[in-house]
Coordinates of C-alpha atoms in Angstrom, one line a residue:
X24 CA 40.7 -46.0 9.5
X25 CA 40.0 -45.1 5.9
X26 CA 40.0 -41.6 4.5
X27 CA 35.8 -41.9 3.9
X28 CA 35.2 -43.0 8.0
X29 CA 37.5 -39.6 8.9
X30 CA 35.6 -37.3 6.3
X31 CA 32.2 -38.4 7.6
X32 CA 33.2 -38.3 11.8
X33 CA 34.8 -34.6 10.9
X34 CA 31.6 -33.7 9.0
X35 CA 29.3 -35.1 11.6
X36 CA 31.2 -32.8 14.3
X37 CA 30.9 -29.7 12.2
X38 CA 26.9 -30.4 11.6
X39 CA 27.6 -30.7 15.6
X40 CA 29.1 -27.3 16.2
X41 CA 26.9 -25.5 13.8
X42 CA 23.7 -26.5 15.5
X43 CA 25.6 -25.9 18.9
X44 CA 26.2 -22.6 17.8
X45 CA 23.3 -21.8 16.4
X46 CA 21.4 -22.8 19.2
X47 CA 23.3 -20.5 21.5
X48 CA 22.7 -17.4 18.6
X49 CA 18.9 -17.7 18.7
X50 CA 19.1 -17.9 23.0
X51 CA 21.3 -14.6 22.7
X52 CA 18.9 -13.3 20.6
X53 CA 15.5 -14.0 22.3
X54 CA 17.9 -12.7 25.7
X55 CA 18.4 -9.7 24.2
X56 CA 14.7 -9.0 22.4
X57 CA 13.7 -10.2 25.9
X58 CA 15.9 -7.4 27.6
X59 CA 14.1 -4.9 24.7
X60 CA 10.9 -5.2 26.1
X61 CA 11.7 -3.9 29.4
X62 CA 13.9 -2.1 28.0
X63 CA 11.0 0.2 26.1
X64 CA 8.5 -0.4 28.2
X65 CA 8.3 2.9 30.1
X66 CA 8.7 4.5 26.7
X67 CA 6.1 3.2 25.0
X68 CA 3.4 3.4 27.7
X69 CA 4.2 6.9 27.3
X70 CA 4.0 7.0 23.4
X71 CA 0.4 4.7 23.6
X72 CA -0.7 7.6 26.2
X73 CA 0.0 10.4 24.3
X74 CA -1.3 8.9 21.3
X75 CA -4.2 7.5 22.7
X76 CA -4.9 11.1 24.0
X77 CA -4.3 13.0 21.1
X78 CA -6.8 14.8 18.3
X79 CA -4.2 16.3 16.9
X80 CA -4.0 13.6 14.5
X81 CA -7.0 13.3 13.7
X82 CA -7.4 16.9 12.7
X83 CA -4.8 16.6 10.4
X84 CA -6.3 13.9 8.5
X85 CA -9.9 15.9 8.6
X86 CA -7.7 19.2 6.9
X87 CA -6.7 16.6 4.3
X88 CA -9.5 14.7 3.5
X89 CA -12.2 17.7 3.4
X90 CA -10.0 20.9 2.3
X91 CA -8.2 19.1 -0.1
X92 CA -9.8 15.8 -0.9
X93 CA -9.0 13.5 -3.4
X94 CA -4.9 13.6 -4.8
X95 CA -4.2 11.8 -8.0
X96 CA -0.5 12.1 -9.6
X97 CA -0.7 15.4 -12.1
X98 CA -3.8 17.1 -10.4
X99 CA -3.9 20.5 -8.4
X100 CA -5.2 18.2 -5.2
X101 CA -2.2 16.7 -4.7
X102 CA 0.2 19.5 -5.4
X103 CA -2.1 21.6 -2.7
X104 CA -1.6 18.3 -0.5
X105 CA 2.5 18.5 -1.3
X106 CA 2.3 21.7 0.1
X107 CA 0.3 21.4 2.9
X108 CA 2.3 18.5 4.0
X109 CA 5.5 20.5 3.7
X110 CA 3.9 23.5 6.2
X111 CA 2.4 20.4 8.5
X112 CA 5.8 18.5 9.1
X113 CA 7.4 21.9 9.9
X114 CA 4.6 23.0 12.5
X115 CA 5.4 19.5 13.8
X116 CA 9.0 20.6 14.7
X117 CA 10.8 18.1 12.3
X118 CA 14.2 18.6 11.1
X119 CA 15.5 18.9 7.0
X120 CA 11.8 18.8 5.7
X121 CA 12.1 18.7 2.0
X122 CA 10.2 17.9 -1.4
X123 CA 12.4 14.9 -3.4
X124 CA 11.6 15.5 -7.1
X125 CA 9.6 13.3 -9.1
X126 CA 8.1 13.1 -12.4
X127 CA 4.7 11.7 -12.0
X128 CA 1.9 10.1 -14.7
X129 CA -1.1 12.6 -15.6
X130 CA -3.9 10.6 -16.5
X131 CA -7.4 12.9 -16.5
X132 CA -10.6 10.7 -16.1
X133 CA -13.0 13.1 -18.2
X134 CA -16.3 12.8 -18.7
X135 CA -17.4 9.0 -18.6
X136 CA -20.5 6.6 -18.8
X137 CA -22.3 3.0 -19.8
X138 CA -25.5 2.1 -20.3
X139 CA -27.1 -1.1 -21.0
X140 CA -29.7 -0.6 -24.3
X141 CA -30.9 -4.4 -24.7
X142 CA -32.4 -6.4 -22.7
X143 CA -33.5 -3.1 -20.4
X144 CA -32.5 0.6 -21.1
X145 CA -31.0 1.6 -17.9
X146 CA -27.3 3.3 -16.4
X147 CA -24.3 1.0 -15.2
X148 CA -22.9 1.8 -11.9
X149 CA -18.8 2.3 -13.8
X150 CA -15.6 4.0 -13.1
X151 CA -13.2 4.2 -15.9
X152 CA -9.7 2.3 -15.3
X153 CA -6.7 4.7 -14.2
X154 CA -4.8 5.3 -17.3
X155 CA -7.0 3.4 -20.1
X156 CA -7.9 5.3 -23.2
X157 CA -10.7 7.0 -23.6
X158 CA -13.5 6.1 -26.7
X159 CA -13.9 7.7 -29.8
X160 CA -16.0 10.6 -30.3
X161 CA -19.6 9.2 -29.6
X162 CA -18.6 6.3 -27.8
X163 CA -19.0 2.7 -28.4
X164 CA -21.9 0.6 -29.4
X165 CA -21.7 -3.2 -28.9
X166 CA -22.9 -6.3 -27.5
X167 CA -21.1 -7.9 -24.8
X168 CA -19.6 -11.1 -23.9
X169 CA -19.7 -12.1 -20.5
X170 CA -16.3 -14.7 -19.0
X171 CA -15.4 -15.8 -15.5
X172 CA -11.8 -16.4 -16.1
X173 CA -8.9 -16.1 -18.7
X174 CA -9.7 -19.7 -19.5
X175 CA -13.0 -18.7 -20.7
X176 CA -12.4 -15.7 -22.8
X177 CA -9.6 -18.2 -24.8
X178 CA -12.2 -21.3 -25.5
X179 CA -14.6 -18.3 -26.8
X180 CA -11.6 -17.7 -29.3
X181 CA -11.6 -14.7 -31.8
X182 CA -14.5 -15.5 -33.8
X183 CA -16.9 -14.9 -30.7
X184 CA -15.2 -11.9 -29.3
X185 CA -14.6 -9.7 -32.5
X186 CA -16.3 -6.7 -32.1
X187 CA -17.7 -7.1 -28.9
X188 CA -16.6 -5.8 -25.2
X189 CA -15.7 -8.4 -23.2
X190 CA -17.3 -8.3 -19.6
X191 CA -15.1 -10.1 -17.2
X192 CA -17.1 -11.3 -13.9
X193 CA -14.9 -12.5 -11.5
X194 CA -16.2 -13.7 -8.2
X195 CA -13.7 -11.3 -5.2
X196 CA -12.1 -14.2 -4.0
X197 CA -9.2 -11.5 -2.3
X198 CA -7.8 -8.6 -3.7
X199 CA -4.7 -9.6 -5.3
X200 CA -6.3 -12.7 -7.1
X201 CA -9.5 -10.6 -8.6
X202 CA -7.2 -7.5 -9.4
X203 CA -5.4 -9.3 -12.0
X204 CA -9.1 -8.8 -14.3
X205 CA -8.7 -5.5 -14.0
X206 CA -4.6 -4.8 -14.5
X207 CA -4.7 -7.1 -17.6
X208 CA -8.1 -8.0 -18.4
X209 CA -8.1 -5.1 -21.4
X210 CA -4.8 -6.1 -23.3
X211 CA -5.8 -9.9 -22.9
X212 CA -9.4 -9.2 -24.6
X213 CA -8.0 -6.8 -27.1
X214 CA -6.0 -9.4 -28.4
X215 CA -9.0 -11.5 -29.5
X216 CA -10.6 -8.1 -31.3
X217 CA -12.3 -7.4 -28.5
X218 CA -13.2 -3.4 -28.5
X219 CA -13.7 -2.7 -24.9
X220 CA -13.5 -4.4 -22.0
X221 CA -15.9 -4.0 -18.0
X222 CA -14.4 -5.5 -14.9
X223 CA -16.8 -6.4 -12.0
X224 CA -14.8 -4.2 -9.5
X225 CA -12.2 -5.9 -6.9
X226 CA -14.6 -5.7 -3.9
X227 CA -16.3 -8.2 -1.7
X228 CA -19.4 -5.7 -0.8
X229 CA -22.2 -5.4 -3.3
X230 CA -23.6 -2.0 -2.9
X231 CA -23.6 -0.7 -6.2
X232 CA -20.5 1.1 -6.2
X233 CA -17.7 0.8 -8.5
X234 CA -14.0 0.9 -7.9
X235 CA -11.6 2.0 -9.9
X236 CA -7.8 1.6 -10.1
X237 CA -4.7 1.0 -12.3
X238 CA -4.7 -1.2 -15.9
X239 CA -1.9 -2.0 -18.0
X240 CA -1.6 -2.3 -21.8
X241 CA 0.3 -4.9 -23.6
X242 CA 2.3 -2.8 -26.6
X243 CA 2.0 -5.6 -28.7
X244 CA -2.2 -5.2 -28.5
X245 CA -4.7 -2.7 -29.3
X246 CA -5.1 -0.5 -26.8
X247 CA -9.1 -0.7 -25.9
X248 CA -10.9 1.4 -23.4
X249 CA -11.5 -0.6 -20.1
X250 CA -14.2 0.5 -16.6
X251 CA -15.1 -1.0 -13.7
X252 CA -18.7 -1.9 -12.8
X253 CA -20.5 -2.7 -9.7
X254 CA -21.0 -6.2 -9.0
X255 CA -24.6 -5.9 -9.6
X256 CA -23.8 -4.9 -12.6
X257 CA -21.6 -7.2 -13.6
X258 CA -23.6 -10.0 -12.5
X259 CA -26.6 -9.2 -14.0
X260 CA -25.1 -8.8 -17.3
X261 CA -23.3 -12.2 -16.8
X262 CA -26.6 -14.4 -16.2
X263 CA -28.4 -12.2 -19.1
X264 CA -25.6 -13.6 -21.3
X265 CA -26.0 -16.9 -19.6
X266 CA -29.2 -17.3 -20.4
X267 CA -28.9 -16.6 -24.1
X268 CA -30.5 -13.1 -24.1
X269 CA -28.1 -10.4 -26.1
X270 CA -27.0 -7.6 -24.1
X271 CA -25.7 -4.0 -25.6
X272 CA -23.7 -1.4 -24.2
X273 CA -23.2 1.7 -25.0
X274 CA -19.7 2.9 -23.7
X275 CA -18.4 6.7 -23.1
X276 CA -15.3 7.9 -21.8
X277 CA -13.2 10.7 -22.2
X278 CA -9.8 9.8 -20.2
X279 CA -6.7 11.1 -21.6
X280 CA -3.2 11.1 -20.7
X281 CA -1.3 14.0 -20.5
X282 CA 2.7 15.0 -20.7
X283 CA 4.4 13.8 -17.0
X284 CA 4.1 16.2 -14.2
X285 CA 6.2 17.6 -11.6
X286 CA 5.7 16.3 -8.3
X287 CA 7.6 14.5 -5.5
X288 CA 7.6 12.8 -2.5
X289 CA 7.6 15.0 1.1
X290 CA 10.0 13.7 4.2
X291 CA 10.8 15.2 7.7
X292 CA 12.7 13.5 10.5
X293 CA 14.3 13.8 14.3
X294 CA 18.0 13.4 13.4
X295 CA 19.3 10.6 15.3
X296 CA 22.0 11.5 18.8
X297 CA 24.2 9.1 18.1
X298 CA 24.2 7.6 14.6
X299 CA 22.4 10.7 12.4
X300 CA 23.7 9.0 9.1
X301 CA 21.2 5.7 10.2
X302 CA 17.7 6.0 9.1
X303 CA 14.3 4.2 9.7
X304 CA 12.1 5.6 7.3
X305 CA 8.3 4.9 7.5
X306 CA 5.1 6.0 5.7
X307 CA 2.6 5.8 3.0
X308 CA 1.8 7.4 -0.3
X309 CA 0.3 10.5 -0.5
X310 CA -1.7 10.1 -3.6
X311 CA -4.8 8.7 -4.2
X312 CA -8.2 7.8 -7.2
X313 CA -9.7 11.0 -8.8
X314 CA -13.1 9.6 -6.7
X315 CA -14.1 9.8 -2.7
X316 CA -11.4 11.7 -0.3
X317 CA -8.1 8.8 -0.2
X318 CA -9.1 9.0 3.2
X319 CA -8.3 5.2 4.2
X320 CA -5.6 4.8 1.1
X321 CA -3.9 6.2 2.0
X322 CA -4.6 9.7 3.9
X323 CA -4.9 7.9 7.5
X324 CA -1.8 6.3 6.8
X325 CA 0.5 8.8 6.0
X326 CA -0.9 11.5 8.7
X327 CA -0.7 8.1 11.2
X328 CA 3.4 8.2 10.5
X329 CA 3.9 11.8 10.8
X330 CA 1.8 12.3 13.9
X331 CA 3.5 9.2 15.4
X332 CA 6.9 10.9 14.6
X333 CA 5.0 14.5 15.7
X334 CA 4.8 13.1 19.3
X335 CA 8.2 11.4 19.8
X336 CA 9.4 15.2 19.3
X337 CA 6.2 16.6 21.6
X338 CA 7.8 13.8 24.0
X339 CA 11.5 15.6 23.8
X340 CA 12.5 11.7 22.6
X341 CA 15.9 11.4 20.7
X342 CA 16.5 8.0 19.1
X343 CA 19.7 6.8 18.6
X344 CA 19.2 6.8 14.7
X345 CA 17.2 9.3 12.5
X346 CA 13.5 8.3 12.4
X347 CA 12.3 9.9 9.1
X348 CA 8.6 10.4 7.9
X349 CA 7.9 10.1 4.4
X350 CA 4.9 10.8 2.5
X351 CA 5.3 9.0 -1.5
X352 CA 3.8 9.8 -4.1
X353 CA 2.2 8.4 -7.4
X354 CA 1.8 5.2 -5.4
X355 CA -1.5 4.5 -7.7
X356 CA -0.9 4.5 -10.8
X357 CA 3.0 4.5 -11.3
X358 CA 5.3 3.9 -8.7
X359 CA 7.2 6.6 -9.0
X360 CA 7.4 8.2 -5.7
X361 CA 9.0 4.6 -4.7
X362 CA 12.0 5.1 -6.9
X363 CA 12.8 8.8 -6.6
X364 CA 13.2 8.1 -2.9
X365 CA 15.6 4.9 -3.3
X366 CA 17.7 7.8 -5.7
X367 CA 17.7 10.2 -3.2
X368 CA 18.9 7.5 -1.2
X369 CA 21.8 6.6 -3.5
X370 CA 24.7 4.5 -2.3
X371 CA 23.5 5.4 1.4
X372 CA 20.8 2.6 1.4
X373 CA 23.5 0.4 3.7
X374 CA 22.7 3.1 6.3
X375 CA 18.9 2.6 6.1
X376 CA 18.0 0.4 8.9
X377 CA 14.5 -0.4 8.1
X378 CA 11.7 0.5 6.2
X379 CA 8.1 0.6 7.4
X380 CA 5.1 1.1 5.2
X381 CA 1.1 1.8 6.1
X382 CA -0.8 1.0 3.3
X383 CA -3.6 -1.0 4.2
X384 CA -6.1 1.4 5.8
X385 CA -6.5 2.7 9.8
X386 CA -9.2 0.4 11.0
X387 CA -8.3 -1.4 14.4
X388 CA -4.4 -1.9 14.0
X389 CA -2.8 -5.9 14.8
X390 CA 0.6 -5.6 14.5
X391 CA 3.1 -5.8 11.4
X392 CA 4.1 -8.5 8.8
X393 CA 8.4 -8.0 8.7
X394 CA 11.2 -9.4 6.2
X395 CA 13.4 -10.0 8.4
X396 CA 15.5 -13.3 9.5
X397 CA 14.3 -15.6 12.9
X398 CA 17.1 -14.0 15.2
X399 CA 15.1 -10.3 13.8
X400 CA 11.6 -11.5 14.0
X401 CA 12.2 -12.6 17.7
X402 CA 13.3 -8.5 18.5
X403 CA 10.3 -7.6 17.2
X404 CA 7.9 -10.0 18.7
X405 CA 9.4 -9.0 22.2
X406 CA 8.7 -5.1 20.8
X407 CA 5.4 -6.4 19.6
X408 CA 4.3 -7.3 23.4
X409 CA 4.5 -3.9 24.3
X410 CA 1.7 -3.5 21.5
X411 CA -0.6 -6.0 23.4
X412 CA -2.3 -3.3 25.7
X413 CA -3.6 -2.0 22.0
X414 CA -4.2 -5.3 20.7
X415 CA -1.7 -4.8 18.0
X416 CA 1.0 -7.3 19.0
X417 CA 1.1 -9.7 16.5
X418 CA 4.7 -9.7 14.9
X419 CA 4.3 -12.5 11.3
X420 CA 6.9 -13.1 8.6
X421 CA 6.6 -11.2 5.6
X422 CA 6.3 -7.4 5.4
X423 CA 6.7 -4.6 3.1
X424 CA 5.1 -2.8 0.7
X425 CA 5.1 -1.3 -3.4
X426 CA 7.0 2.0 -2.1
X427 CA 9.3 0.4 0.0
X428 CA 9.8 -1.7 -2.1
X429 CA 12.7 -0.2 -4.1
X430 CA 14.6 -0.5 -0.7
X431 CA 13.4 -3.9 0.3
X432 CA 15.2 -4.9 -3.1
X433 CA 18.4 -3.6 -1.8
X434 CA 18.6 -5.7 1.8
X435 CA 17.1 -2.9 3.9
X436 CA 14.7 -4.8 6.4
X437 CA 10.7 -4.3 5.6
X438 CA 8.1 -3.8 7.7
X439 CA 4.0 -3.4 6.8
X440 CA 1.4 -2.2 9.4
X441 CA -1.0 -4.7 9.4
X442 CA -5.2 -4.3 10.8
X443 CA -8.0 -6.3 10.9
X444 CA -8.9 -5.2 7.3
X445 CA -12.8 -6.3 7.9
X446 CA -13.9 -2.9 5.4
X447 CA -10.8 -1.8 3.5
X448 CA -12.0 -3.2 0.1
X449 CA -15.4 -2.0 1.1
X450 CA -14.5 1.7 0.6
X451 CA -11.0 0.7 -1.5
X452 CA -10.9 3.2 -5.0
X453 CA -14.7 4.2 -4.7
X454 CA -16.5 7.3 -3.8
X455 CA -17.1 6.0 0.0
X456 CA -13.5 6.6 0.6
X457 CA -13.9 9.4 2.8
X458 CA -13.1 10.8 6.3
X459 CA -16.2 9.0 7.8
X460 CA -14.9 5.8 7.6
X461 CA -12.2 6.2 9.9
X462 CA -12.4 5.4 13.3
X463 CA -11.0 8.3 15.9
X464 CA -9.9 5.6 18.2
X465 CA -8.6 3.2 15.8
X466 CA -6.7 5.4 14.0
X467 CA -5.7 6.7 17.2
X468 CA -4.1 3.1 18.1
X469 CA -2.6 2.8 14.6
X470 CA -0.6 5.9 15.4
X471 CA 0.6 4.2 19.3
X472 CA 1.4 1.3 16.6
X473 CA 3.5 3.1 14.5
X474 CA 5.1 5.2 17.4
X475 CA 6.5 2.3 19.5
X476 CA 7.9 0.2 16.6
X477 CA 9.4 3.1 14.7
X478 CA 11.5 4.2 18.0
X479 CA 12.0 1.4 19.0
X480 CA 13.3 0.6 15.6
X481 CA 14.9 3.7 15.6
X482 CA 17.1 3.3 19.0
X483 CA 17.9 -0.1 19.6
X484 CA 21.6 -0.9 19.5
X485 CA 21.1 -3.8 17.4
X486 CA 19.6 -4.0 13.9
X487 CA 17.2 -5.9 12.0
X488 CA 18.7 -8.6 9.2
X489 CA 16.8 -8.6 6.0
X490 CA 15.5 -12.1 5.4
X491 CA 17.7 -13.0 2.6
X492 CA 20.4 -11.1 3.8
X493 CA 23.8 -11.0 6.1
X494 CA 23.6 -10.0 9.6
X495 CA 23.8 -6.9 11.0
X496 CA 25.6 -6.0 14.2
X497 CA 25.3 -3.1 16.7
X498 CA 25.8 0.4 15.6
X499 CA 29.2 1.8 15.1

């Protein structure tokens, strides 16, 4: 037999073995997320009890949204909210509550406002853009061209854009597509001498509010002063232009940005019985927009974590590794709260077991998106069916979130709390944000959520794989 027929019998056997074995890895694995489920299930009745039970939660959130209210990086509001939180996780008997340091943007909004003067003399509904310029003294006078898309504003070309402020109305067609208008839409119309710009705001409900939320500057452009408007708003301007008739604005804003300030980020945790040094970390970011009360993003998130954590302890429950709280900051318009934590973290971040971030609102909760491999994902499906009784069971691929993010990049497993979502961008960056909007008993369920995952998370002997990374094994 020739030296090819050998090579290809050995490499058929190997292809052989590997699927044997892997086979018999993924039956282990769903035996032993199978076994987790039973495992946990007396525990996380008792955890979906005492949460469904509780208004201690809620409370919290009520002290946050109307005593302090709204918590953009720099401000008094959030310092007052640092504070608060620091006094809140000790009442709620965690252990090595602390601030981490962080330098944080200070962008200040000002006085601000638009008017249409031709065709009709009337107010826009606007919010200026987190951390665009403000105008001149006086403000700016100028007609307006109205685009759909990027596409458009290039075929218009400088000669028709000189001058003017570019009006970019987007139909919503999801957050993360439409958003892009309002990160870039400024730098990309500056460079065609464009000398402001209006975004229809990110939001599929037309009620004549305007959302705000962060832009970006290109340094190789101008920099040009750039608000939302409401849809109305935006649309209407859009069909005037459509339809040949000029349209003037007259544009005011008086935003400013200030030297950095001094903030930081706020943890507290249950220090794990058996393996202290091993941390699941979960949370949200305790900033929010200069407008409503950051009462869905991300206020109900971050009291969701810490009263989930609050009644592990209230519970006398001990998980084998350290379940930490953590409350970011300067999630909005900077990320900084992110990266202070993975420094605090430091070359520790191989004892970080997962990460799990809430930043999506507290209406009705339906499980969490993970980055994790199959044998990982099928633990956490059998930990998602003790979720069903909620209705927040669904385990999917792909999890994480902007201040986990840091972490996520460094093969620590990442988890996002997922709901139903059916208002968020409703009440996202407007006004309406406030306590109102959030469901007792949802909320209520988003904190069972929270508390069953993150212990369970938090005491099972084996750990979660990062998608893209090597496996883990038990604790040592």
């Amino acid at each position: 037999m020739g030296l090819r027929p050998v090579c290809a019998i050995v490499s058929s056997m190997i292809r052989r073995i590997s699927a044997i074995s892997l086979a018999l890895l993924v039956a282990g694995g769903a035996s032993f997320a199978a076994d987790l489920t039973e495992q946990y299930r007396a525990t996380a009745d008792k955890l979906i009890d005492a949460a469904l039970a509780d208004t201690e939660g809620y409370n919290r959130l009520a002290y946050l949204c109307y005593r302090i209210g709204n918590r953009l990086s720099g401000s008094a509001g959030l310092e007052k909210a640092i504070a608060w939180s620091v006094e809140t996780m000790k009442a709620a008997g965690l252990s090595n509550v602390r601030v981490i340091p962080a330098k944080v943007p200070h962008w200040v909004r000002g006085a601000e406002s638009a008017r249409m003067l031709t065709p009709v003399d009337r107010p826009l509904h606007m919010l200026g853009l987190g951390m665009s310029i403000g105008t001149p003294p006086g403000g700016i006078t100028a007609d307006v061209v109205a685009v759909a898309t990027f596409e458009d504003l290039a075929k218009l070309g400088r000669a028709r854009i000189q001058g003017k402020i570019v009006l970019y109305n987007e139909e919503y067609r999801g957050y993360g597509p439409t958003r892009v208008y309002r990160a870039t839409g400024a730098a990309r119309a500056a460079a065609f001498g464009a000398v402001a710009a209006l975004v229809r705001s990110a939001t599929p409900l037309a009620m004549q509010i305007p959302h705000t939320g962060e832009m970006n500057y290109d340094e190789a452009q101008p920099k040009i002063p750039a608000a939302a408007v409401s849809p109305e708003d935006a649309m209407m301007m859009a069909r005037l232009a459509a339809d040949g008739v000029p349209v003037k604005v007259h544009l005011e804003m008086g935003a400013q940005t200030l030297p950095d300030a001094d903030s930081g980020d706020v943890i507290g945790e249950i220090p794990g019985r058996e393996h202290p040094e091993e941390v699941v970390v979960m949370g949200g970011h305790i900033d929010s927009w200069d407008v409503g009360q950051g009462a869905q993003d991300d206020g109900a998130s971050i009291v969701a974590c810490l009263q989930a954590v609050a009644l592990m302890k209230k519970l006398g429950l001990e998980p084998r590794r350290t379940i930490r709280v953590a409350f970011w900051v300067n999630e909005e318009n900077g990320g900084r709260g992110g990266e202070a934590y993975r420094q605090f973290v430091g070359d520790k971040i191989k004892d970080h077991a997962a990460a799990i971030e809430m930043d999506g609102g507290a209406e009705a909760p339906r499980g969490f998106g993970a980055g994790v491999n199959a044998p990982s994902l099928t633990m956490l499906q059998q930990i998602g069916k003790l979720l069903e009784r909620i209705g927040a069971g669904e385990i999917t691929t792909g999890g994480g979130g902007s201040d986990i993010g840091p972490l996520l990049r460094d093969g620590v497993p990442g988890l996002g709390e997922r709901t139903v979502g059916t208002h968020y961008f409703d009440w996202h960056h407007t006004e309406a944000d406030t306590l109102d909007k959030v469901n007792p008993e949802d909320f209520r369920k988003n904190v069972a959520a929270l508390a069953v995952m993150g212990y369970a998370l938090a005491d099972m002997p084996e750990r979660l794989v990062a998608a893209a990374g090597g496996r883990r094994g038990p604790s040592q």
